[in-house]
Every structure is written in C-alpha cells, then in structure tokens.
Coordinates of C-alpha atoms in Angstrom, one line a residue:
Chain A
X1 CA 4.6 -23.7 14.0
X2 CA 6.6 -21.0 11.7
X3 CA 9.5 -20.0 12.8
X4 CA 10.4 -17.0 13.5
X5 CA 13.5 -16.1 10.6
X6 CA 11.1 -18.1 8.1
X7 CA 8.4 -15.5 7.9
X8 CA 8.8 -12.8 6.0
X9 CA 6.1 -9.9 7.3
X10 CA 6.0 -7.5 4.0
X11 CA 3.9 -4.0 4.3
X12 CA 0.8 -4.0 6.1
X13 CA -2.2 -1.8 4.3
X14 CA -5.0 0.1 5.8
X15 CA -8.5 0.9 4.6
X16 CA -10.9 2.8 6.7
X17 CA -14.4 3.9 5.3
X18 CA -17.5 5.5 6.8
X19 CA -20.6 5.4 4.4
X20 CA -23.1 3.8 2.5
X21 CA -22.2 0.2 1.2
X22 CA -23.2 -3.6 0.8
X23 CA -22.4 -5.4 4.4
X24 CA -24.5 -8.9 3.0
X25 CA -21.7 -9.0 -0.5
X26 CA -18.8 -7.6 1.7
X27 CA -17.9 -10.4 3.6
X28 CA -18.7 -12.8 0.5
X29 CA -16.6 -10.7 -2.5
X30 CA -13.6 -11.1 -0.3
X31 CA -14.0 -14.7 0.4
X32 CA -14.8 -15.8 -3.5
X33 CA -11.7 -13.4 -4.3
X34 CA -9.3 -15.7 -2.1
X35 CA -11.0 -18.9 -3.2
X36 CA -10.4 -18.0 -6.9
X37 CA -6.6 -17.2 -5.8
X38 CA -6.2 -20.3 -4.4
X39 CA -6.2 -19.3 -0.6
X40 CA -7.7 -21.5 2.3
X41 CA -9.6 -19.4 4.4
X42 CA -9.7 -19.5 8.1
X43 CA -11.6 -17.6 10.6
X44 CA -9.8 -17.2 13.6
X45 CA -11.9 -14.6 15.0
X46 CA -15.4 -13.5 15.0
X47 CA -17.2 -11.4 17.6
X48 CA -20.6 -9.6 16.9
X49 CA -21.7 -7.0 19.3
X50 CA -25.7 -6.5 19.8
X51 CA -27.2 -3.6 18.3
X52 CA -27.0 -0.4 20.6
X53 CA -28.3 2.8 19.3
X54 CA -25.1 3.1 18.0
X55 CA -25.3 0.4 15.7
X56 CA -24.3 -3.2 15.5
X57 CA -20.3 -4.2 15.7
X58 CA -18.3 -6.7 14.0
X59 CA -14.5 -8.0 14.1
X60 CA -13.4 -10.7 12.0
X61 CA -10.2 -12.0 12.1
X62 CA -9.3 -14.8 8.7
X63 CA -6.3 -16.3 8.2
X64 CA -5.5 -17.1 4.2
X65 CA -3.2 -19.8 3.2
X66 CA -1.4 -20.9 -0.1
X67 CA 1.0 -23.5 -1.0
X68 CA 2.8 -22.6 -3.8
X69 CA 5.6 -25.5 -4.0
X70 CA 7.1 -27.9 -0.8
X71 CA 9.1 -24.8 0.0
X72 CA 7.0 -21.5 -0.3
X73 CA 3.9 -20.6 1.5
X74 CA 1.9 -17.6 1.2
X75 CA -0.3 -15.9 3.7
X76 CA -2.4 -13.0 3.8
X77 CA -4.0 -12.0 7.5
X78 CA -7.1 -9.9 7.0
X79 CA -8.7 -8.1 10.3
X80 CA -12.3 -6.6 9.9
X81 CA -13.6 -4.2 12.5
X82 CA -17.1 -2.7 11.3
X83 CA -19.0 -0.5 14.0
X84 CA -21.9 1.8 13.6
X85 CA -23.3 -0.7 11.4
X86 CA -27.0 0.3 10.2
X87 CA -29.6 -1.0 7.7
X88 CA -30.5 2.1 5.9
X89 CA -32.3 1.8 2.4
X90 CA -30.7 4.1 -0.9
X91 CA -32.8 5.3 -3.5
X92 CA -30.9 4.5 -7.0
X93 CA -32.1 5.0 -10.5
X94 CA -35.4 5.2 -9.2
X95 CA -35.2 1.4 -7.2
X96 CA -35.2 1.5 -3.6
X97 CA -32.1 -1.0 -2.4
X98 CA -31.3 -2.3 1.1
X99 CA -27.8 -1.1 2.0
X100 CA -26.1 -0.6 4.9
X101 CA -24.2 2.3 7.1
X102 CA -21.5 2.3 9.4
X103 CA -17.6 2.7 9.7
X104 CA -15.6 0.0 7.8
X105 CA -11.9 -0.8 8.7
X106 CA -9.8 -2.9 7.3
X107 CA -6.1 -4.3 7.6
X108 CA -4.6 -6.5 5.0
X109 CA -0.9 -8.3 6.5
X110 CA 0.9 -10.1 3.5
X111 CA 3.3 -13.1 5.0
X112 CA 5.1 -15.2 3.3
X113 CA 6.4 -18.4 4.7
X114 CA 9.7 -20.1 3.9
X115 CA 10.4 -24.2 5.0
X116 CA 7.3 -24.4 6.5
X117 CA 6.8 -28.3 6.2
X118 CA 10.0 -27.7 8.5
X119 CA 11.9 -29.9 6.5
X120 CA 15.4 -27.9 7.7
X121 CA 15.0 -29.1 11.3
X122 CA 18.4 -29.7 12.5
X123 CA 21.1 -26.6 13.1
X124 CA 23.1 -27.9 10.2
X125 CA 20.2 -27.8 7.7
X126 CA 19.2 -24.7 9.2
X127 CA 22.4 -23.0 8.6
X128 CA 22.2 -24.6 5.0
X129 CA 18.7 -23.2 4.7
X130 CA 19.9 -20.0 5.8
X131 CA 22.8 -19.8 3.3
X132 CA 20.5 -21.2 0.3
X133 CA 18.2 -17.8 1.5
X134 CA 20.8 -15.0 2.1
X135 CA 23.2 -15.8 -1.0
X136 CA 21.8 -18.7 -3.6
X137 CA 18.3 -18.0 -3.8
X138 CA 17.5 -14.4 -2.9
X139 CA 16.7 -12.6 -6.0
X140 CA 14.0 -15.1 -6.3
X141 CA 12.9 -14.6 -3.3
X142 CA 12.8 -10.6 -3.1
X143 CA 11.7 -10.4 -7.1
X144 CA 9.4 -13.1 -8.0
X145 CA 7.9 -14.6 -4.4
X146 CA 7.7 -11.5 -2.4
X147 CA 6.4 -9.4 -5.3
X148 CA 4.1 -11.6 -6.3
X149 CA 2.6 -12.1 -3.3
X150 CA 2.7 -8.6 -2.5
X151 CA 1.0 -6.9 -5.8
X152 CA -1.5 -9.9 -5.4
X153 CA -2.6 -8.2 -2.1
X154 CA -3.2 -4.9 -3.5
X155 CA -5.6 -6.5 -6.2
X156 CA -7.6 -7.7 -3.0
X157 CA -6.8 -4.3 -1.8
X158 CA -8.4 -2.4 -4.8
X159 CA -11.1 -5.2 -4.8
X160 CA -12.2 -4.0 -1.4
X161 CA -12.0 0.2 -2.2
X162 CA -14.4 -1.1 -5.3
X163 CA -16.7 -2.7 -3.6
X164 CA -16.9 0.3 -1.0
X165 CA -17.1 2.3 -4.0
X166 CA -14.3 4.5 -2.8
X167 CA -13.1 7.4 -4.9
X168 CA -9.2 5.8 -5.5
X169 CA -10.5 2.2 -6.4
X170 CA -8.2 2.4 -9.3
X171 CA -5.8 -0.1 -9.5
X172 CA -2.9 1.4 -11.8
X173 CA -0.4 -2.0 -10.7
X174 CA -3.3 -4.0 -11.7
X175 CA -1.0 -5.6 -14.9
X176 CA 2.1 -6.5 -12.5
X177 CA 1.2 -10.3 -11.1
Chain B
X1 CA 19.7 0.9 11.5
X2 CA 19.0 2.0 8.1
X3 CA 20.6 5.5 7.4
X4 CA 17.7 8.2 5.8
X5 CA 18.5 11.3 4.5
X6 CA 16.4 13.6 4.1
X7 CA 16.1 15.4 0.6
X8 CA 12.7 17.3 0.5
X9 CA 11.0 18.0 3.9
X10 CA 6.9 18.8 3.7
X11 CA 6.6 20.1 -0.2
X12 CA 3.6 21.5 -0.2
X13 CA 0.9 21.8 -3.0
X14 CA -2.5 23.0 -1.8
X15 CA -5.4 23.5 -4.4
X16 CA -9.2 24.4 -3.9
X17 CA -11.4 24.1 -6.7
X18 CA -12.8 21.8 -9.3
X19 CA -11.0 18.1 -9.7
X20 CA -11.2 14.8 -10.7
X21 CA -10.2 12.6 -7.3
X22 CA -10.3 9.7 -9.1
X23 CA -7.9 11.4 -12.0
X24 CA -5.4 12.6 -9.5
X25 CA -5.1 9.1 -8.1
X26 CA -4.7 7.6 -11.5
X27 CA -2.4 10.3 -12.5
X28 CA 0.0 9.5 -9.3
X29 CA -0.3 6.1 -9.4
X30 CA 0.3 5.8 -13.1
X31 CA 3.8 8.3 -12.4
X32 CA 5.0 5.9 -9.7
X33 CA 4.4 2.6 -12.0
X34 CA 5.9 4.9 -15.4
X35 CA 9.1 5.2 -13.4
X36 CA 9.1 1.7 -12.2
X37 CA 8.5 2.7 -8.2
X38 CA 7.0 -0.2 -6.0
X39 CA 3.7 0.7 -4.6
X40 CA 2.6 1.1 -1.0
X41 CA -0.4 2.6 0.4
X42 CA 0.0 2.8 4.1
X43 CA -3.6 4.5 4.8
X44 CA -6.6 5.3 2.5
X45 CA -9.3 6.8 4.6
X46 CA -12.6 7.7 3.2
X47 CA -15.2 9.3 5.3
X48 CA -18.4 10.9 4.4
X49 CA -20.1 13.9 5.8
X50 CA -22.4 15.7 5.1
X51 CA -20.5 18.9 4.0
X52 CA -18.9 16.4 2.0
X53 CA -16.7 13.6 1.3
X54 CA -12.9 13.9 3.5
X55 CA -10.4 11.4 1.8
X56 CA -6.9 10.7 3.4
X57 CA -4.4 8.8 1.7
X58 CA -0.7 8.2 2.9
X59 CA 1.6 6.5 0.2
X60 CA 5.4 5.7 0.4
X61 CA 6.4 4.4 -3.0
X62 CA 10.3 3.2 -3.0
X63 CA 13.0 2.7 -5.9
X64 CA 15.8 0.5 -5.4
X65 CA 18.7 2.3 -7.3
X66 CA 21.3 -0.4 -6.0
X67 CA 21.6 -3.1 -2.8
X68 CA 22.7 -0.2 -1.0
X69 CA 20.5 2.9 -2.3
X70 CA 16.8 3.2 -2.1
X71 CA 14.7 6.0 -2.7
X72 CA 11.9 6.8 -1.0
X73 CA 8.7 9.5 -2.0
X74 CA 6.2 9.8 1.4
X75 CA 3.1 11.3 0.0
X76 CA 0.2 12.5 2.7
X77 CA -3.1 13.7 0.4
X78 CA -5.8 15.3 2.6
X79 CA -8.9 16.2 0.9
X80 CA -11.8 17.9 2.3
X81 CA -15.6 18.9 1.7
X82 CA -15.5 16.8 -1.5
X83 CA -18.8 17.1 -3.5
X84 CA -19.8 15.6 -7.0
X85 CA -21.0 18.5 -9.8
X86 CA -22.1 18.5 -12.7
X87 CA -20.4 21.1 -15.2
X88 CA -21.1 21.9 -18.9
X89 CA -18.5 21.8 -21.2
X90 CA -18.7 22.2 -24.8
X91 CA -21.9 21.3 -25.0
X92 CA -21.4 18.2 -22.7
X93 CA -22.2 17.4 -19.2
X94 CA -19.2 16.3 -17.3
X95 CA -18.9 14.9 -13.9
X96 CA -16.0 16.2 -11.5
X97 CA -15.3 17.1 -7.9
X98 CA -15.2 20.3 -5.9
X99 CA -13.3 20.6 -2.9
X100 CA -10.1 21.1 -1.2
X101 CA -6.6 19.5 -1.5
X102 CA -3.3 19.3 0.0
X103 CA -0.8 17.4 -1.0
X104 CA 2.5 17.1 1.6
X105 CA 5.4 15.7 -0.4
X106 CA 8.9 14.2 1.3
X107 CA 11.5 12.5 -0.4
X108 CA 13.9 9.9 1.2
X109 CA 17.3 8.5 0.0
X110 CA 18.2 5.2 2.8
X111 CA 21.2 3.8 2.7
X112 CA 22.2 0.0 3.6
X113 CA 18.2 -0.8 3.6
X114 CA 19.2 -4.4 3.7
X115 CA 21.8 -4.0 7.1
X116 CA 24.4 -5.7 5.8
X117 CA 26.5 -2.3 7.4
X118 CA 25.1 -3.2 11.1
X119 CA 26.3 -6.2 12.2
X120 CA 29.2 -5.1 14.1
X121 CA 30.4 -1.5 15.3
X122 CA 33.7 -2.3 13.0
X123 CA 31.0 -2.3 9.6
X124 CA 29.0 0.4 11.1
X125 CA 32.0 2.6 11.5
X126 CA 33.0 2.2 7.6
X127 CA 29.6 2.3 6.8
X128 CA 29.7 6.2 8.4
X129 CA 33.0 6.8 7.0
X130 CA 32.2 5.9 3.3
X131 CA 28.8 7.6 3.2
X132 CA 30.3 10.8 4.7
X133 CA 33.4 10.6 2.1
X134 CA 33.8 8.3 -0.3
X135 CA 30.6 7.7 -1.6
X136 CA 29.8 11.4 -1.4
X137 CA 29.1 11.4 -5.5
X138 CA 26.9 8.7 -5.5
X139 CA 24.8 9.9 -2.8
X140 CA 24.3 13.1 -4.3
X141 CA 23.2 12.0 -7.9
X142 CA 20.8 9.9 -6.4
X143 CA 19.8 12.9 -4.0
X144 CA 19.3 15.0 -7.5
X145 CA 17.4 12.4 -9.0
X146 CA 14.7 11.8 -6.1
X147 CA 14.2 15.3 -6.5
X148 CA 14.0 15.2 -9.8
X149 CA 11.3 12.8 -9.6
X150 CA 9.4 14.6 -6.9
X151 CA 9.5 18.2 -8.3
X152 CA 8.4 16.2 -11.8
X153 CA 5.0 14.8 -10.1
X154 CA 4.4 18.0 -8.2
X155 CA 4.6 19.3 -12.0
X156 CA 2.1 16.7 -13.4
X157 CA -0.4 17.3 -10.6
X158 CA -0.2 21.0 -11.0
X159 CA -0.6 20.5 -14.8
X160 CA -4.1 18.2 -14.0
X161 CA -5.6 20.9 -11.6
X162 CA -4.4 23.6 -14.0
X163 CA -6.4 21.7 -17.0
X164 CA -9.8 21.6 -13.8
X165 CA -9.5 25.2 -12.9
X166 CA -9.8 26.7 -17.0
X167 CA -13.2 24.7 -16.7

C-alpha cells in the first residue's frame, strides 16, 4: 500500500453535462485513451440502477496506473455518475442515430506516486528518501513529473468535453506534454 | 497556512448579445497559456434546456513568480439561455451564439504556498513580520502586476464581444 507522504494528490477536475450524447462510445473513448497512454485500467466500482421512469443510473469507479521508472508512478482516479440515462434517437443530416439522454458527471483525480515498490522501507531510508524529495530532486518532481502528469489529464479532460460535444472542448494547453 | 491577499474582489463584466462561446474560451485559455499561467478548471458544467444551453465554468489559473509568491486569477463564467444562430455577414453565413454572460473576476497573490514559514510559531512570526515590512515592495509589484494581468483579459474579452455586438 502507498503511503501516505508518497502520494502526491494534484487538482481534482469536474465535468457535469446534461444532454444529448453517445453512452455505447463514452465508456470505450475513455478506455482506448488510457490504453494508448500506457495506463492499466481497473474498475473498482460499478453499480447499474434499473430503469425507473426516471431513467437508468450508472457509477463507475476506474482506477489507472502507470509505471514510468522503479521510482515514479502515475495514477489518475476517474469516477462516473450518469443518471437520467435515456435512449432517445437524433435526427442529423437527414440520418436518424441512436443516442442517448441523461445527466453526465464526471471527476478526474491526478496522483502521482513516489517509492511505491517501497524500496525506502526502513526510517533511515525513509528519511534519505525524504531528503532526496524536499532538496535533491524537487524541481524534477514539481516541473517535469507533476506537470506532466497533470497536463496529460487535461488532454483526457478535453477528450471527454469533445466527446460530449461541449461548447469549451478546446484544448488551448494541448502542445504542453 | 498559506497567506492570500486579496487584490481584486468580484470584477465584474456582464454582456448579453451575440458571441462565440467557444471563441471566448479559446480567447481565455490562449491569455492564460500567452502569459505562461498553469491551467485549472475546477468546474465546467454544461446543461441544456430548452430555453437554451446554461454553461458554468469555474477556473483558477496560478503563476509562480518565485518559491514564495504565486499568483492566482479565480474566474466564475455563468452563461445563460445560450442558442446557436445563424447571421449574415458580408455575404456569408456565419454561425455564433446568443445569450447572456457574466464573467466574475478575483485576483489572488499567496504567500509561502509551499509552508516552509509554518513549521513553528518562531517562522510564522517572521513570516508576519517580513510580509507586513520588509517585503512590502515586493508584494506590491507583484500585487500591480496580477492586476495588470486581470484588468488586461477583462480588456481582451471586452474587445471580442465588442467585435460580436457591430455584427
């Protein structure tokens, strides 16, 4: 398990949505996006509630993983909560297409993991490990690491406001990492 | 606990009219990544109704001047009864928005974001005492210059809806 002054928790992003989009691709463009980035994906949670007159709900919990080196591990927590979900069908360009309505909300958590083969297991190899973090090697850390992990999750981020064809899907930070 | 100063409280800029959403996005965004600001989007909300489209967006871009000074632009963007129309300019068809928008502007200087100040009430204390005295210049050219950069993208916006509304 992680410990606790090894994770670095950088700023968690919110999406919320209530329309018209593609439920059958929504689930799939995210998970081809982390297995092109080099993620693991695990589902930690997945509840489906019956259809009500409401509409159908869904929460999905993944956890993504990346190793980037025997020191540095990247994750990115995703949490899915769709409710009001309908199938309603959308007339465009004069073909008749099977979409889907309801209220879409999304949170994407960028973490990124220090030691975590736990390799600094003893309190004087922790304290070294601590040192080596605070003074050798932070500008690496807060500059290349954290920012790359961090712009990376606002491509996913603009991937997702693309897909729901939201009216900010531009990406202007597209070029950095 | 990181000391924030307050250097513009709730700037407002409200416009109703024709606009581009996905302009004035680009247009902020592209300001914030000209001047080398990180990017954070804390809440992009998007609902559609059937007067029309309501879009909220909450964004808190940050600068780090130094290890101790950061500067910080909250930006709340509330949009309401956004419809897509066609307008004819020149000849051309064009595509823009109509709708309302209100754009609530703060601006933020923290000091000692990375509490190296807070570890004891000794560091705390001379943390207080150089912020209130000796670093009193420093402070205020960074003060001038995150409101320089806030009344300068109040300025852009209001140049982009000025450009919609001569439509």
């Amino acid at each position: 398990m992680d410990k606790k002054e090894d994770t670095m928790t950088l700023h968690t992003s919110y999406i919320k949505y209530k329309g018209v989009f593609d439920y059958d691709r929504f689930f799939a463009v995210i998970y081809n996006w982390f297995v092109h980035q080099s993620f693991e994906v695990y589902e930690t949670k997945y509840k489906f509630k019956v259809p009500s007159p409401t509409g159908a709900e869904n929460e999905v919990n993944w956890n993504t993983e990346r190793k980037i080196d025997n020191y540095f591990k990247y994750q990115i927590k995703m949490q899915f909560k769709i409710t009001q979900l309908k199938d309603v069908e959308v007339v465009r360009k004069d073909t008749t297409q099977k979409m889907s309505s309801g209220r879409v909300f999304v949170a994407i958590t960028p973490i990124m993991i220090t030691d975590y083969s736990n390799k600094f297991n003893t309190p004087f190899l922790n304290s070294l490990n601590r040192f080596f973090k605070k003074f050798i090697y932070k500008q690496e850390i807060d500059n290349v690491y954290s920012d790359q992990l961090y712009y990376r999750a606002y491509k996913l981020h603009a991937l997702i406001k693309e897909h729901l064809n939201m009216e900010t899907k531009e990406n202007v930070f597209d070029g950095r990492w | 606990m990181t000391e924030r100063e307050t250097v513009i409280d709730k700037l407002r800029l409200t416009y109703e009219g024709l606009f581009s959403v996905q302009d004035l996005y680009k247009l902020i965004d592209s300001y914030f990544e000209d001047r080398n600001y990180d990017k954070r989007e804390i809440k992009n909300y998007e609902t559609v109704k059937p007067e029309g489209k309501f879009i909220e967006l909450e964004m808190e871009p940050w600068k780090k001047y130094t290890d101790y000074y950061r500067n910080i632009i909250h930006l709340r963007i509330l949009m309401d009864n956004i419809k897509e129309v066609e307008i004819e300019k020149e000849g051309h068809k064009i595509r823009v928005n109509q709708g309302k928008v209100q754009i609530i502007f703060d601006g933020y200087i923290e000091t000692d974001y990375e509490h190296k100040w807070e570890s004891n009430a000794m560091f705390f204390f001379l943390r207080t005492l150089y912020n209130k005295y000796f670093y009193l210049p420093y402070t205020m050219r960074y003060t001038g210059s995150c409101k320089a950069d806030i009344q300068a993208l109040q300025n852009q916006i209001k140049d982009l809806l000025n450009v919609y509304r001569k439509r």
